[in-house]
Structures are given as structure tokens and as C-alpha cells.
mmCIF file of C-alpha atoms in Angstrom:
data_model
loop_
_atom_site.group_PDB
_atom_site.id
_atom_site.type_symbol
_atom_site.label_atom_id
_atom_site.label_comp_id
_atom_site.label_asym_id
_atom_site.label_seq_id
_atom_site.Cartn_x
_atom_site.Cartn_y
_atom_site.Cartn_z
ATOM 1 C CA UNK A 1 152.637 -110.753 -126.637
ATOM 2 C CA UNK A 2 151.388 -108.734 -123.719
ATOM 3 C CA UNK A 3 152.960 -109.310 -120.287
ATOM 4 C CA UNK A 4 149.742 -110.686 -118.803
ATOM 5 C CA UNK A 5 149.395 -113.220 -121.652
ATOM 6 C CA UNK A 6 152.952 -114.465 -120.953
ATOM 7 C CA UNK A 7 152.181 -114.692 -117.239
ATOM 8 C CA UNK A 8 149.005 -116.637 -117.927
ATOM 9 C CA UNK A 9 150.878 -118.976 -120.207
ATOM 10 C CA UNK A 10 153.538 -119.465 -117.546
ATOM 11 C CA UNK A 11 150.899 -120.204 -114.905
ATOM 12 C CA UNK A 12 149.079 -122.647 -117.135
ATOM 13 C CA UNK A 13 152.324 -124.417 -118.006
ATOM 14 C CA UNK A 14 153.245 -124.776 -114.340
ATOM 15 C CA UNK A 15 149.734 -126.038 -113.456
ATOM 16 C CA UNK A 16 149.772 -128.600 -116.305
ATOM 17 C CA UNK A 17 153.251 -129.818 -115.270
ATOM 18 C CA UNK A 18 152.414 -129.949 -111.569
ATOM 19 C CA UNK A 19 149.272 -131.902 -112.302
ATOM 20 C CA UNK A 20 151.228 -134.448 -114.301
ATOM 21 C CA UNK A 21 154.005 -134.722 -111.630
ATOM 22 C CA UNK A 22 151.588 -134.910 -108.687
ATOM 23 C CA UNK A 23 149.520 -137.593 -110.476
ATOM 24 C CA UNK A 24 152.646 -139.587 -111.363
ATOM 25 C CA UNK A 25 154.477 -139.347 -108.077
ATOM 26 C CA UNK A 26 151.988 -138.072 -105.463
ATOM 27 C CA UNK A 27 152.360 -134.749 -103.730
ATOM 28 C CA UNK A 28 154.800 -136.000 -101.101
ATOM 29 C CA UNK A 29 157.255 -137.504 -103.535
ATOM 30 C CA UNK A 30 156.983 -134.682 -106.146
ATOM 31 C CA UNK A 31 159.688 -132.026 -106.024
ATOM 32 C CA UNK A 32 159.959 -128.507 -107.309
ATOM 33 C CA UNK A 33 162.740 -129.764 -109.552
ATOM 34 C CA UNK A 34 160.393 -132.351 -111.096
ATOM 35 C CA UNK A 35 157.835 -129.663 -111.821
ATOM 36 C CA UNK A 36 160.368 -127.245 -113.259
ATOM 37 C CA UNK A 37 161.779 -129.951 -115.524
ATOM 38 C CA UNK A 38 158.307 -130.983 -116.682
ATOM 39 C CA UNK A 39 157.203 -127.451 -117.386
ATOM 40 C CA UNK A 40 160.406 -125.917 -118.776
ATOM 41 C CA UNK A 41 159.685 -122.915 -116.628
ATOM 42 C CA UNK A 42 162.248 -121.496 -114.190
ATOM 43 C CA UNK A 43 162.249 -122.139 -110.421
ATOM 44 C CA UNK A 44 161.983 -118.324 -109.916
ATOM 45 C CA UNK A 45 158.798 -118.200 -112.010
ATOM 46 C CA UNK A 46 157.283 -121.106 -110.094
ATOM 47 C CA UNK A 47 157.900 -119.333 -106.777
ATOM 48 C CA UNK A 48 156.796 -115.967 -108.245
ATOM 49 C CA UNK A 49 153.423 -117.323 -109.456
ATOM 50 C CA UNK A 50 152.601 -119.922 -106.744
ATOM 51 C CA UNK A 51 154.996 -119.431 -103.832
ATOM 52 C CA UNK A 52 156.220 -123.100 -104.115
ATOM 53 C CA UNK A 53 154.839 -126.634 -104.364
ATOM 54 C CA UNK A 54 151.981 -126.154 -101.913
ATOM 55 C CA UNK A 55 150.706 -123.113 -103.863
ATOM 56 C CA UNK A 56 150.575 -125.251 -107.025
ATOM 57 C CA UNK A 57 148.671 -127.993 -105.205
ATOM 58 C CA UNK A 58 146.123 -125.487 -103.854
ATOM 59 C CA UNK A 59 145.710 -123.850 -107.234
ATOM 60 C CA UNK A 60 144.931 -127.227 -108.818
ATOM 61 C CA UNK A 61 142.527 -128.047 -106.011
ATOM 62 C CA UNK A 62 140.734 -124.707 -106.401
ATOM 63 C CA UNK A 63 140.479 -125.253 -110.148
ATOM 64 C CA UNK A 64 138.952 -128.711 -109.518
ATOM 65 C CA UNK A 65 136.545 -127.407 -106.889
ATOM 66 C CA UNK A 66 135.437 -124.504 -109.110
ATOM 67 C CA UNK A 67 134.741 -126.997 -111.931
ATOM 68 C CA UNK A 68 132.726 -129.155 -109.528
ATOM 69 C CA UNK A 69 130.802 -126.153 -108.149
ATOM 70 C CA UNK A 70 130.008 -124.842 -111.663
ATOM 71 C CA UNK A 71 128.873 -128.318 -112.729
ATOM 72 C CA UNK A 72 126.619 -128.820 -109.750
ATOM 73 C CA UNK A 73 125.133 -125.285 -109.921
ATOM 74 C CA UNK A 74 124.251 -125.663 -113.572
ATOM 75 C CA UNK A 75 122.589 -129.065 -112.968
ATOM 76 C CA UNK A 76 120.654 -127.844 -109.915
ATOM 77 C CA UNK A 77 119.324 -124.790 -111.722
ATOM 78 C CA UNK A 78 117.924 -126.906 -114.514
ATOM 79 C CA UNK A 79 115.261 -128.592 -112.366
ATOM 80 C CA UNK A 80 112.477 -127.598 -110.036
ATOM 81 C CA UNK A 81 111.928 -128.615 -106.450
ATOM 82 C CA UNK A 82 114.446 -128.623 -103.601
ATOM 83 C CA UNK A 83 114.938 -132.450 -103.493
ATOM 84 C CA UNK A 84 115.267 -132.680 -107.313
ATOM 85 C CA UNK A 85 117.722 -129.733 -107.343
ATOM 86 C CA UNK A 86 119.828 -131.412 -104.700
ATOM 87 C CA UNK A 87 119.827 -134.742 -106.519
ATOM 88 C CA UNK A 88 120.624 -133.124 -109.814
ATOM 89 C CA UNK A 89 123.590 -131.289 -108.192
ATOM 90 C CA UNK A 90 124.688 -134.491 -106.454
ATOM 91 C CA UNK A 91 124.590 -136.473 -109.716
ATOM 92 C CA UNK A 92 126.569 -133.788 -111.475
ATOM 93 C CA UNK A 93 129.200 -133.798 -108.599
ATOM 94 C CA UNK A 94 129.586 -137.567 -108.877
ATOM 95 C CA UNK A 95 129.815 -137.498 -112.602
ATOM 96 C CA UNK A 96 132.542 -134.792 -112.284
ATOM 97 C CA UNK A 97 134.384 -137.062 -109.841
ATOM 98 C CA UNK A 98 134.413 -139.765 -112.505
ATOM 99 C CA UNK A 99 135.263 -137.445 -115.417
ATOM 100 C CA UNK A 100 138.158 -135.970 -113.498
ATOM 101 C CA UNK A 101 138.961 -139.113 -111.486
ATOM 102 C CA UNK A 102 142.716 -138.817 -111.834
ATOM 103 C CA UNK A 103 142.901 -135.480 -110.079
ATOM 104 C CA UNK A 104 139.889 -136.311 -107.784
ATOM 105 C CA UNK A 105 141.826 -139.257 -106.469
ATOM 106 C CA UNK A 106 144.793 -137.022 -105.723
ATOM 107 C CA UNK A 107 142.605 -134.620 -103.705
ATOM 108 C CA UNK A 108 140.559 -137.324 -101.984
ATOM 109 C CA UNK A 109 143.668 -138.974 -100.562
ATOM 110 C CA UNK A 110 145.577 -137.473 -97.701
ATOM 111 C CA UNK A 111 148.633 -136.752 -99.756
ATOM 112 C CA UNK A 112 148.907 -132.973 -99.844
ATOM 113 C CA UNK A 113 150.415 -130.004 -98.000
ATOM 114 C CA UNK A 114 149.994 -129.936 -94.179
ATOM 115 C CA UNK A 115 147.473 -127.114 -94.487
ATOM 116 C CA UNK A 116 145.315 -129.031 -96.948
ATOM 117 C CA UNK A 117 143.193 -130.863 -94.360
ATOM 118 C CA UNK A 118 142.250 -127.556 -92.695
ATOM 119 C CA UNK A 119 141.364 -125.984 -96.056
ATOM 120 C CA UNK A 120 139.352 -129.079 -97.096
ATOM 121 C CA UNK A 121 137.524 -129.125 -93.763
ATOM 122 C CA UNK A 122 136.603 -125.399 -94.163
ATOM 123 C CA UNK A 123 135.361 -126.061 -97.754
ATOM 124 C CA UNK A 124 133.297 -128.962 -96.270
ATOM 125 C CA UNK A 125 131.623 -126.610 -93.864
ATOM 126 C CA UNK A 126 130.903 -124.192 -96.670
ATOM 127 C CA UNK A 127 129.464 -127.078 -98.646
ATOM 128 C CA UNK A 128 127.201 -128.078 -95.715
ATOM 129 C CA UNK A 129 125.908 -124.487 -95.564
ATOM 130 C CA UNK A 130 125.242 -124.450 -99.325
ATOM 131 C CA UNK A 131 123.406 -127.765 -99.150
ATOM 132 C CA UNK A 132 121.331 -126.482 -96.215
ATOM 133 C CA UNK A 133 120.239 -123.456 -98.269
ATOM 134 C CA UNK A 134 119.651 -125.578 -101.370
ATOM 135 C CA UNK A 135 117.353 -127.907 -99.487
ATOM 136 C CA UNK A 136 115.641 -125.021 -97.772
ATOM 137 C CA UNK A 137 116.212 -126.493 -94.278
ATOM 138 C CA UNK A 138 115.627 -124.535 -91.065
ATOM 139 C CA UNK A 139 118.178 -124.038 -88.278
ATOM 140 C CA UNK A 140 117.056 -127.048 -86.136
ATOM 141 C CA UNK A 141 119.457 -129.589 -84.873
ATOM 142 C CA UNK A 142 117.589 -132.298 -86.889
ATOM 143 C CA UNK A 143 118.137 -130.291 -90.129
ATOM 144 C CA UNK A 144 121.776 -129.822 -89.316
ATOM 145 C CA UNK A 145 122.249 -133.605 -88.705
ATOM 146 C CA UNK A 146 120.480 -134.334 -92.077
ATOM 147 C CA UNK A 147 122.605 -131.970 -94.109
ATOM 148 C CA UNK A 148 125.896 -133.134 -92.438
ATOM 149 C CA UNK A 149 125.015 -136.704 -93.244
ATOM 150 C CA UNK A 150 123.988 -135.917 -96.855
ATOM 151 C CA UNK A 151 127.155 -133.886 -97.446
ATOM 152 C CA UNK A 152 129.377 -136.541 -95.899
ATOM 153 C CA UNK A 153 127.688 -139.232 -98.026
ATOM 154 C CA UNK A 154 128.338 -137.189 -101.090
ATOM 155 C CA UNK A 155 132.023 -136.543 -100.289
ATOM 156 C CA UNK A 156 132.636 -140.188 -99.632
ATOM 157 C CA UNK A 157 130.575 -141.189 -102.671
ATOM 158 C CA UNK A 158 132.814 -138.974 -104.769
ATOM 159 C CA UNK A 159 135.812 -140.875 -103.510
ATOM 160 C CA UNK A 160 134.093 -144.155 -104.319
ATOM 161 C CA UNK A 161 133.202 -143.077 -107.856
ATOM 162 C CA UNK A 162 136.710 -141.832 -108.538
ATOM 163 C CA UNK A 163 138.075 -145.214 -107.499
ATOM 164 C CA UNK A 164 135.838 -147.043 -109.958
ATOM 165 C CA UNK A 165 137.536 -149.113 -112.675
ATOM 166 C CA UNK A 166 135.095 -148.661 -115.585
ATOM 167 C CA UNK A 167 132.412 -146.321 -116.888
ATOM 168 C CA UNK A 168 129.786 -149.038 -116.099
ATOM 169 C CA UNK A 169 131.006 -149.429 -112.517
ATOM 170 C CA UNK A 170 130.983 -145.661 -112.072
ATOM 171 C CA UNK A 171 127.486 -145.279 -113.491
ATOM 172 C CA UNK A 172 126.135 -148.109 -111.329
ATOM 173 C CA UNK A 173 127.713 -146.493 -108.291
ATOM 174 C CA UNK A 174 126.342 -143.047 -109.143
ATOM 175 C CA UNK A 175 122.843 -144.387 -109.720
ATOM 176 C CA UNK A 176 122.932 -146.297 -106.420
ATOM 177 C CA UNK A 177 124.159 -143.265 -104.453
ATOM 178 C CA UNK A 178 121.368 -141.111 -105.912
ATOM 179 C CA UNK A 179 118.769 -143.825 -105.177
ATOM 180 C CA UNK A 180 119.904 -144.037 -101.571
ATOM 181 C CA UNK A 181 120.144 -140.260 -101.063
ATOM 182 C CA UNK A 182 116.644 -139.939 -102.524
ATOM 183 C CA UNK A 183 115.466 -142.415 -99.879
ATOM 184 C CA UNK A 184 117.200 -140.489 -97.108
ATOM 185 C CA UNK A 185 115.518 -137.310 -98.234
ATOM 186 C CA UNK A 186 112.109 -138.972 -98.534
ATOM 187 C CA UNK A 187 112.421 -140.389 -95.020
ATOM 188 C CA UNK A 188 113.417 -137.024 -93.529
#
């Protein structure tokens, strides 16, 4: 087996184990020892590949966010019109929040490394910029307020969907969010 294949396998084992441990205990209560025990990988390898527990958390978050971004981009590209593209991407984001609700709940709570809130805030500003471009909005203050509100609604709606107790409840929530966001966009 090539060295990079072993390294990739080690990284994946650590990510799987950290996900299980973080979901079971929360980030704050999880320890490096818990992750090492769950993965069967050495402490040295964990630090080599991720630099510690925060690095594992950030790697899981980046993986989740990439999945969400890929999902929303695919959905948005499949339809015409700025409003319909936004709504298709929004629906895909919410459906991803349900499909990956266990890990979405972890990231939507405030249980993470100290730097997480700063990183999440920066990602939020990036998301606002992307939504502004997607909707084809100008640089006016009114457009800025609209896209900030829409982006905030979507973020909080993702949290609400992830907290649902059943597929039906999640679908009703997703449908209602999309209906309300459509009304917001129509009124703008």
C-alpha cells in the first residue's frame, strides 16, 4: 500500500472516530484519548494529521460545509431564474441539514473550539456574498439588508430542520421556510 493511501486511511479513521465521539459526548467533553481509543490510531498520528482535537472538529465542519455547498450549487444550477435558483439552493441546504442532522446539530450548537465562532462568522459573510451574487443584487444598502436577512433565515432554518423529530416534521418545516422565503423575495 502506498504511503499516501495509508495516510488517507489514517485520516479517515480519525475523522470517523472523532465524529462518533463528538456526537456522543459533545466537543467539550470529548478527549483526544476518547478519539484515539475509538479509532485505534496513535496520539502521534492524530497530532500529525490534525494538530489536535480542534483540527479534527474543523476538518469535520469543512467536510460538512463542502457537502452542503456542493448540494446547493447542484440544485441551483438545475433551474432558471435568480429567485428559483436561490430557492432550489435553499431547499437543498435544508434537506442536507436534515439528512446530516446529527452532525448539523453538532455544528449549529455553540459547542466547539474557541476559534469556531470566528470561523463560522467568516463563512457566514462569505455565504452572504454568494447569495448576493446568486440573486444578482446590486450594492445598495437595501440589497445588503435583504441578503443578510435571507441568509440569516436560512441558517436558523437549518438549525430548526436539524432539530426536527421526524421526516414529516422536517418536510413540513422545509416547505414552510421555502414558502416564506419566496414571499420575502416577491415583496422585495
